Amino acid sequence: MVEFLKTHFQQNIFLNTLSKISDNICQDNGKEYIDFDKFKEPSCCADITKGLQSLSSVDSILINSDKNHIIFIEFKDMDTMGDFEDIKEWIKEKDCNIKIKIPDSILLLGYFLKENGYSFDEFMAVDKSFFYVYKSNSFKRKINNHLKYRFSKYNFILKYIKTMETQSYINFLEKESL
């Protein structure tokens, strides 16, 4: 199943540079990554999303077929915020939005797999993780500590939940050869 997803998403229609999928918070590294926002568009998703007005999704996914693992990724530029109070207020306003993106993305992918002959139970057995990647030159430690447990309600469905600054994410991509 994971290999099927990897093959499906290797189509050029879903691939984009790291800077584009990360809303320009990460520098390109010469590789292309899955633009999951593109996947939820009805023209790309075999009408799975037809009639759904408020479906949200994460920015990208990484698929590691060797480890049977899917990583859902959301990117956010927090460098433009004036102070840490601005960041806390922004997170408070967007808290519901990001918490909806995680289950919506999982359900969308699960439904897509079901439409292609895989069982949802099979999909739920695949390891899934969520990375929240942010850019901030001023408040890295405060942001990380503030976000650290925000997504813990998904511990039952996600193997890892990580918040990380852009350079940590780039280091992860290099280490994992992704």
Tab-separated table of N, CA, C and O in Angstrom, residues 83-168:
chain	number	residue	atom	x	y	z
A	83	ASP	N	6.522	39.842	18.126
A	83	ASP	CA	7.046	39.326	19.386
A	83	ASP	C	6.361	37.999	19.707
A	83	ASP	O	5.486	37.540	18.979
A	84	PHE	N	6.778	37.390	20.792
A	84	PHE	CA	6.259	36.068	21.124
A	84	PHE	C	4.759	36.107	21.437
A	84	PHE	O	4.039	35.156	21.164
A	85	GLU	N	4.273	37.204	21.961
A	85	GLU	CA	2.836	37.330	22.227
A	85	GLU	C	2.041	37.285	20.923
A	85	GLU	O	0.960	36.695	20.870
A	86	ASP	N	2.578	37.896	19.853
A	86	ASP	CA	1.944	37.808	18.524
A	86	ASP	C	1.858	36.361	18.068
A	86	ASP	O	0.848	35.926	17.513
A	87	ILE	N	2.917	35.611	18.288
A	87	ILE	CA	2.950	34.204	17.897
A	87	ILE	C	1.923	33.408	18.684
A	87	ILE	O	1.167	32.611	18.108
A	88	LYS	N	1.871	33.614	19.996
A	88	LYS	CA	0.892	32.894	20.822
A	88	LYS	C	-0.536	33.223	20.392
A	88	LYS	O	-1.386	32.337	20.314
A	89	GLU	N	-0.796	34.472	20.071
A	89	GLU	CA	-2.136	34.877	19.626
A	89	GLU	C	-2.466	34.240	18.274
A	89	GLU	O	-3.572	33.756	18.054
A	90	TRP	N	-1.488	34.231	17.363
A	90	TRP	CA	-1.693	33.606	16.051
A	90	TRP	C	-1.995	32.119	16.215
A	90	TRP	O	-2.918	31.593	15.602
A	91	ILE	N	-1.221	31.446	17.049
A	91	ILE	CA	-1.432	30.009	17.273
A	91	ILE	C	-2.817	29.768	17.879
A	91	ILE	O	-3.521	28.842	17.482
A	92	LYS	N	-3.219	30.614	18.787
A	92	LYS	CA	-4.535	30.482	19.411
A	92	LYS	C	-5.644	30.602	18.361
A	92	LYS	O	-6.600	29.833	18.358
A	93	GLU	N	-5.489	31.548	17.431
A	93	GLU	CA	-6.484	31.744	16.372
A	93	GLU	C	-6.497	30.596	15.375
A	93	GLU	O	-7.537	30.221	14.853
A	94	LYS	N	-5.338	30.030	15.078
A	94	LYS	CA	-5.212	28.985	14.061
A	94	LYS	C	-5.222	27.576	14.645
A	94	LYS	O	-5.152	26.611	13.905
A	95	ASP	N	-5.319	27.449	15.951
A	95	ASP	CA	-5.221	26.163	16.623
A	95	ASP	C	-6.201	25.143	16.060
A	95	ASP	O	-5.837	24.017	15.744
A	96	CYS	N	-7.434	25.530	15.888
A	96	CYS	CA	-8.455	24.628	15.373
A	96	CYS	C	-8.132	24.227	13.936
A	96	CYS	O	-8.263	23.070	13.569
A	97	ASN	N	-7.685	25.168	13.141
A	97	ASN	CA	-7.375	24.916	11.740
A	97	ASN	C	-6.348	23.804	11.576
A	97	ASN	O	-6.555	22.869	10.816
A	98	ILE	N	-5.237	23.899	12.279
A	98	ILE	CA	-4.192	22.888	12.124
A	98	ILE	C	-4.632	21.558	12.711
A	98	ILE	O	-4.299	20.494	12.191
A	99	LYS	N	-5.406	21.596	13.758
A	99	LYS	CA	-5.878	20.343	14.359
A	99	LYS	C	-6.892	19.638	13.465
A	99	LYS	O	-7.081	18.435	13.572
A	100	ILE	N	-7.527	20.358	12.573
A	100	ILE	CA	-8.437	19.746	11.604
A	100	ILE	C	-7.668	19.200	10.413
A	100	ILE	O	-8.037	18.179	9.835
A	101	LYS	N	-6.576	19.855	10.038
A	101	LYS	CA	-5.791	19.406	8.889
A	101	LYS	C	-5.251	17.987	9.072
A	101	LYS	O	-5.161	17.238	8.113
A	102	ILE	N	-4.893	17.629	10.280
A	102	ILE	CA	-4.320	16.303	10.530
A	102	ILE	C	-5.355	15.207	10.247
A	102	ILE	O	-5.124	14.351	9.397
A	103	PRO	N	-6.513	15.208	10.917
A	103	PRO	CA	-7.472	14.131	10.629
A	103	PRO	C	-8.056	14.200	9.214
A	103	PRO	O	-8.292	13.161	8.594
A	104	ASP	N	-8.275	15.413	8.690
A	104	ASP	CA	-8.771	15.527	7.314
A	104	ASP	C	-7.803	14.875	6.329
A	104	ASP	O	-8.217	14.162	5.417
A	105	SER	N	-6.518	15.120	6.515
A	105	SER	CA	-5.513	14.554	5.621
A	105	SER	C	-5.462	13.032	5.727
A	105	SER	O	-5.365	12.334	4.716
A	106	ILE	N	-5.549	12.528	6.938
A	106	ILE	CA	-5.537	11.074	7.144
A	106	ILE	C	-6.781	10.445	6.524
A	106	ILE	O	-6.696	9.432	5.825
A	107	LEU	N	-7.933	11.053	6.752
A	107	LEU	CA	-9.170	10.511	6.182
A	107	LEU	C	-9.166	10.582	4.654
A	107	LEU	O	-9.605	9.641	3.991
A	108	LEU	N	-8.685	11.673	4.102
A	108	LEU	CA	-8.614	11.816	2.652
A	108	LEU	C	-7.725	10.735	2.042
A	108	LEU	O	-8.110	10.067	1.080
A	109	LEU	N	-6.573	10.528	2.629
A	109	LEU	CA	-5.658	9.508	2.122
A	109	LEU	C	-6.248	8.109	2.298
A	109	LEU	O	-6.161	7.275	1.395
A	110	GLY	N	-6.877	7.872	3.451
A	110	GLY	CA	-7.519	6.580	3.684
A	110	GLY	C	-8.641	6.308	2.707
A	110	GLY	O	-8.783	5.192	2.187
A	111	TYR	N	-9.446	7.304	2.429
A	111	TYR	CA	-10.543	7.141	1.483
A	111	TYR	C	-10.017	6.902	0.070
A	111	TYR	O	-10.533	6.058	-0.666
A	112	PHE	N	-8.974	7.618	-0.301
A	112	PHE	CA	-8.343	7.418	-1.601
A	112	PHE	C	-7.848	5.969	-1.737
A	112	PHE	O	-8.059	5.326	-2.776
A	113	LEU	N	-7.221	5.467	-0.694
A	113	LEU	CA	-6.738	4.081	-0.726
A	113	LEU	C	-7.898	3.099	-0.819
A	113	LEU	O	-7.832	2.117	-1.557
A	114	LYS	N	-8.965	3.379	-0.078
A	114	LYS	CA	-10.147	2.513	-0.137
A	114	LYS	C	-10.706	2.474	-1.552
A	114	LYS	O	-11.074	1.413	-2.064
A	115	GLU	N	-10.742	3.622	-2.206
A	115	GLU	CA	-11.222	3.707	-3.588
A	115	GLU	C	-10.326	2.935	-4.559
A	115	GLU	O	-10.742	2.619	-5.661
A	116	ASN	N	-9.106	2.668	-4.131
A	116	ASN	CA	-8.156	1.949	-4.973
A	116	ASN	C	-7.914	0.517	-4.487
A	116	ASN	O	-6.878	-0.080	-4.782
A	117	GLY	N	-8.871	-0.020	-3.725
A	117	GLY	CA	-8.847	-1.431	-3.375
A	117	GLY	C	-8.149	-1.807	-2.083
A	117	GLY	O	-8.006	-2.996	-1.779
A	118	TYR	N	-7.733	-0.841	-1.297
A	118	TYR	CA	-7.087	-1.137	-0.015
A	118	TYR	C	-8.082	-0.934	1.116
A	118	TYR	O	-8.986	-0.107	1.019
A	119	SER	N	-7.913	-1.645	2.199
A	119	SER	CA	-8.826	-1.481	3.328
A	119	SER	C	-8.340	-0.356	4.231
A	119	SER	O	-7.141	-0.093	4.334
A	120	PHE	N	-9.294	0.284	4.895
A	120	PHE	CA	-8.942	1.358	5.821
A	120	PHE	C	-8.167	0.793	7.000
A	120	PHE	O	-7.267	1.434	7.526
A	121	ASP	N	-8.495	-0.422	7.418
A	121	ASP	CA	-7.757	-1.068	8.513
A	121	ASP	C	-6.290	-1.246	8.139
A	121	ASP	O	-5.400	-1.038	8.967
A	122	GLU	N	-6.058	-1.630	6.891
A	122	GLU	CA	-4.687	-1.783	6.389
A	122	GLU	C	-3.947	-0.447	6.481
A	122	GLU	O	-2.795	-0.376	6.909
A	123	PHE	N	-4.641	0.609	6.075
A	123	PHE	CA	-4.045	1.942	6.114
A	123	PHE	C	-3.761	2.376	7.551
A	123	PHE	O	-2.719	2.970	7.834
A	124	MET	N	-4.657	2.080	8.461
A	124	MET	CA	-4.465	2.488	9.851
A	124	MET	C	-3.278	1.770	10.487
A	124	MET	O	-2.681	2.265	11.439
A	125	ALA	N	-2.901	0.616	9.947
A	125	ALA	CA	-1.752	-0.124	10.469
A	125	ALA	C	-0.412	0.467	10.022
A	125	ALA	O	0.627	0.159	10.597
A	126	VAL	N	-0.434	1.339	9.014
A	126	VAL	CA	0.781	1.990	8.533
A	126	VAL	C	1.201	3.054	9.553
A	126	VAL	O	0.356	3.781	10.083
A	127	ASP	N	2.503	3.136	9.838
A	127	ASP	CA	2.994	4.185	10.734
A	127	ASP	C	2.763	5.548	10.101
A	127	ASP	O	3.053	5.754	8.921
A	128	LYS	N	2.248	6.479	10.912
A	128	LYS	CA	1.999	7.841	10.461
A	128	LYS	C	2.579	8.805	11.495
A	128	LYS	O	2.494	8.545	12.691
A	129	SER	N	3.153	9.894	11.021
A	129	SER	CA	3.702	10.918	11.904
A	129	SER	C	3.290	12.288	11.390
A	129	SER	O	2.830	12.431	10.259
A	130	PHE	N	3.468	13.299	12.242
A	130	PHE	CA	3.146	14.675	11.870
A	130	PHE	C	4.306	15.571	12.284
A	130	PHE	O	4.766	15.518	13.421
A	131	PHE	N	4.786	16.378	11.340
A	131	PHE	CA	5.834	17.363	11.601
A	131	PHE	C	5.269	18.751	11.361
A	131	PHE	O	4.677	19.011	10.309
A	132	TYR	N	5.439	19.628	12.331
A	132	TYR	CA	5.093	21.042	12.186
A	132	TYR	C	6.415	21.790	12.047
A	132	TYR	O	7.188	21.872	13.003
A	133	VAL	N	6.695	22.281	10.847
A	133	VAL	CA	7.977	22.924	10.546
A	133	VAL	C	7.748	24.430	10.482
A	133	VAL	O	6.886	24.898	9.749
A	134	TYR	N	8.521	25.169	11.261
A	134	TYR	CA	8.334	26.616	11.302
A	134	TYR	C	9.655	27.339	11.076
A	134	TYR	O	10.736	26.777	11.267
A	135	LYS	N	9.534	28.586	10.676
A	135	LYS	CA	10.699	29.448	10.514
A	135	LYS	C	10.564	30.606	11.484
A	135	LYS	O	9.537	31.287	11.511
A	136	SER	N	11.596	30.792	12.291
A	136	SER	CA	11.632	31.929	13.193
A	136	SER	C	13.078	32.171	13.594
A	136	SER	O	13.756	31.250	14.052
A	137	ASN	N	13.537	33.375	13.429
A	137	ASN	CA	14.902	33.708	13.828
A	137	ASN	C	14.976	34.194	15.264
A	137	ASN	O	16.046	34.286	15.832
A	138	SER	N	13.830	34.482	15.870
A	138	SER	CA	13.845	35.129	17.179
A	138	SER	C	13.431	34.252	18.349
A	138	SER	O	13.979	34.360	19.425
A	139	PHE	N	12.452	33.414	18.160
A	139	PHE	CA	11.829	32.756	19.308
A	139	PHE	C	11.830	31.230	19.202
A	139	PHE	O	10.890	30.579	19.631
A	140	LYS	N	12.856	30.644	18.624
A	140	LYS	CA	12.861	29.207	18.322
A	140	LYS	C	12.505	28.348	19.528
A	140	LYS	O	11.617	27.504	19.471
A	141	ARG	N	13.200	28.534	20.619
A	141	ARG	CA	12.969	27.704	21.811
A	141	ARG	C	11.572	27.930	22.386
A	141	ARG	O	10.870	26.985	22.733
A	142	LYS	N	11.133	29.178	22.457
A	142	LYS	CA	9.807	29.481	22.994
A	142	LYS	C	8.705	28.869	22.129
A	142	LYS	O	7.738	28.325	22.637
A	143	ILE	N	8.871	28.988	20.802
A	143	ILE	CA	7.868	28.417	19.894
A	143	ILE	C	7.821	26.907	20.052
A	143	ILE	O	6.752	26.314	20.186
A	144	ASN	N	8.987	26.289	20.050
A	144	ASN	CA	9.039	24.832	20.175
A	144	ASN	C	8.400	24.376	21.487
A	144	ASN	O	7.604	23.432	21.505
A	145	ASN	N	8.724	25.034	22.578
A	145	ASN	CA	8.125	24.673	23.871
A	145	ASN	C	6.626	24.921	23.895
A	145	ASN	O	5.860	24.146	24.471
A	146	HIS	N	6.194	26.000	23.259
A	146	HIS	CA	4.772	26.337	23.228
A	146	HIS	C	3.968	25.317	22.404
A	146	HIS	O	2.856	24.953	22.759
A	147	LEU	N	4.559	24.848	21.310
A	147	LEU	CA	3.861	23.915	20.423
A	147	LEU	C	4.035	22.450	20.818
A	147	LEU	O	3.283	21.597	20.341
A	148	LYS	N	4.991	22.179	21.656
A	148	LYS	CA	5.415	20.807	21.942
A	148	LYS	C	4.261	19.838	22.206
A	148	LYS	O	4.237	18.741	21.673
A	149	TYR	N	3.303	20.233	23.001
A	149	TYR	CA	2.220	19.313	23.373
A	149	TYR	C	0.872	19.671	22.736
A	149	TYR	O	-0.138	19.079	23.062
A	150	ARG	N	0.863	20.635	21.836
A	150	ARG	CA	-0.376	21.057	21.179
A	150	ARG	C	-1.069	19.935	20.413
A	150	ARG	O	-2.272	19.941	20.272
A	151	PHE	N	-0.290	19.016	19.878
A	151	PHE	CA	-0.838	17.974	19.015
A	151	PHE	C	-0.897	16.613	19.693
A	151	PHE	O	-1.133	15.602	19.043
A	152	SER	N	-0.711	16.586	21.005
A	152	SER	CA	-0.644	15.309	21.733
A	152	SER	C	-1.955	14.524	21.684
A	152	SER	O	-1.944	13.309	21.883
A	153	LYS	N	-3.062	15.171	21.369
A	153	LYS	CA	-4.332	14.439	21.275
A	153	LYS	C	-4.312	13.415	20.148
A	153	LYS	O	-5.162	12.544	20.087
A	154	TYR	N	-3.320	13.521	19.252
A	154	TYR	CA	-3.218	12.570	18.143
A	154	TYR	C	-2.191	11.466	18.396
A	154	TYR	O	-1.868	10.708	17.491
A	155	ASN	N	-1.705	11.364	19.612
A	155	ASN	CA	-0.728	10.327	19.941
A	155	ASN	C	-1.251	8.921	19.646
A	155	ASN	O	-0.478	8.023	19.333
A	156	PHE	N	-2.545	8.721	19.725
A	156	PHE	CA	-3.113	7.397	19.504
A	156	PHE	C	-3.042	6.967	18.042
A	156	PHE	O	-3.109	5.780	17.733
A	157	ILE	N	-2.885	7.911	17.139
A	157	ILE	CA	-2.895	7.587	15.708
A	157	ILE	C	-1.550	7.880	15.030
A	157	ILE	O	-1.280	7.370	13.948
A	158	LEU	N	-0.716	8.695	15.665
A	158	LEU	CA	0.552	9.091	15.072
A	158	LEU	C	1.729	8.525	15.858
A	158	LEU	O	1.752	8.595	17.089
A	159	LYS	N	2.695	7.989	15.143
A	159	LYS	CA	3.883	7.427	15.787
A	159	LYS	C	4.741	8.529	16.399
A	159	LYS	O	5.205	8.413	17.528
A	160	TYR	N	4.995	9.574	15.624
A	160	TYR	CA	5.781	10.714	16.099
A	160	TYR	C	5.034	11.996	15.787
A	160	TYR	O	4.418	12.134	14.737
A	161	ILE	N	5.139	12.946	16.709
A	161	ILE	CA	4.644	14.299	16.497
A	161	ILE	C	5.807	15.211	16.855
A	161	ILE	O	6.286	15.189	17.985
A	162	LYS	N	6.265	15.976	15.873
A	162	LYS	CA	7.432	16.819	16.108
A	162	LYS	C	7.185	18.234	15.622
A	162	LYS	O	6.583	18.438	14.577
A	163	THR	N	7.660	19.190	16.401
A	163	THR	CA	7.731	20.566	15.942
A	163	THR	C	9.211	20.857	15.756
A	163	THR	O	10.022	20.493	16.604
A	164	MET	N	9.539	21.456	14.635
A	164	MET	CA	10.948	21.717	14.379
A	164	MET	C	11.129	22.949	13.511
A	164	MET	O	10.277	23.282	12.698
A	165	GLU	N	12.253	23.584	13.715
A	165	GLU	CA	12.648	24.729	12.919
A	165	GLU	C	13.141	24.227	11.573
A	165	GLU	O	13.499	23.065	11.425
A	166	THR	N	13.133	25.091	10.569
A	166	THR	CA	13.439	24.681	9.196
A	166	THR	C	14.768	23.948	9.062
A	166	THR	O	14.847	22.947	8.348
A	167	GLN	N	15.815	24.415	9.724
A	167	GLN	CA	17.121	23.758	9.575
A	167	GLN	C	17.084	22.335	10.128
A	167	GLN	O	17.683	21.433	9.544
A	168	SER	N	16.365	22.104	11.192
A	168	SER	CA	16.223	20.746	11.729
A	168	SER	C	15.504	19.848	10.729
A	168	SER	O	15.852	18.676	10.570
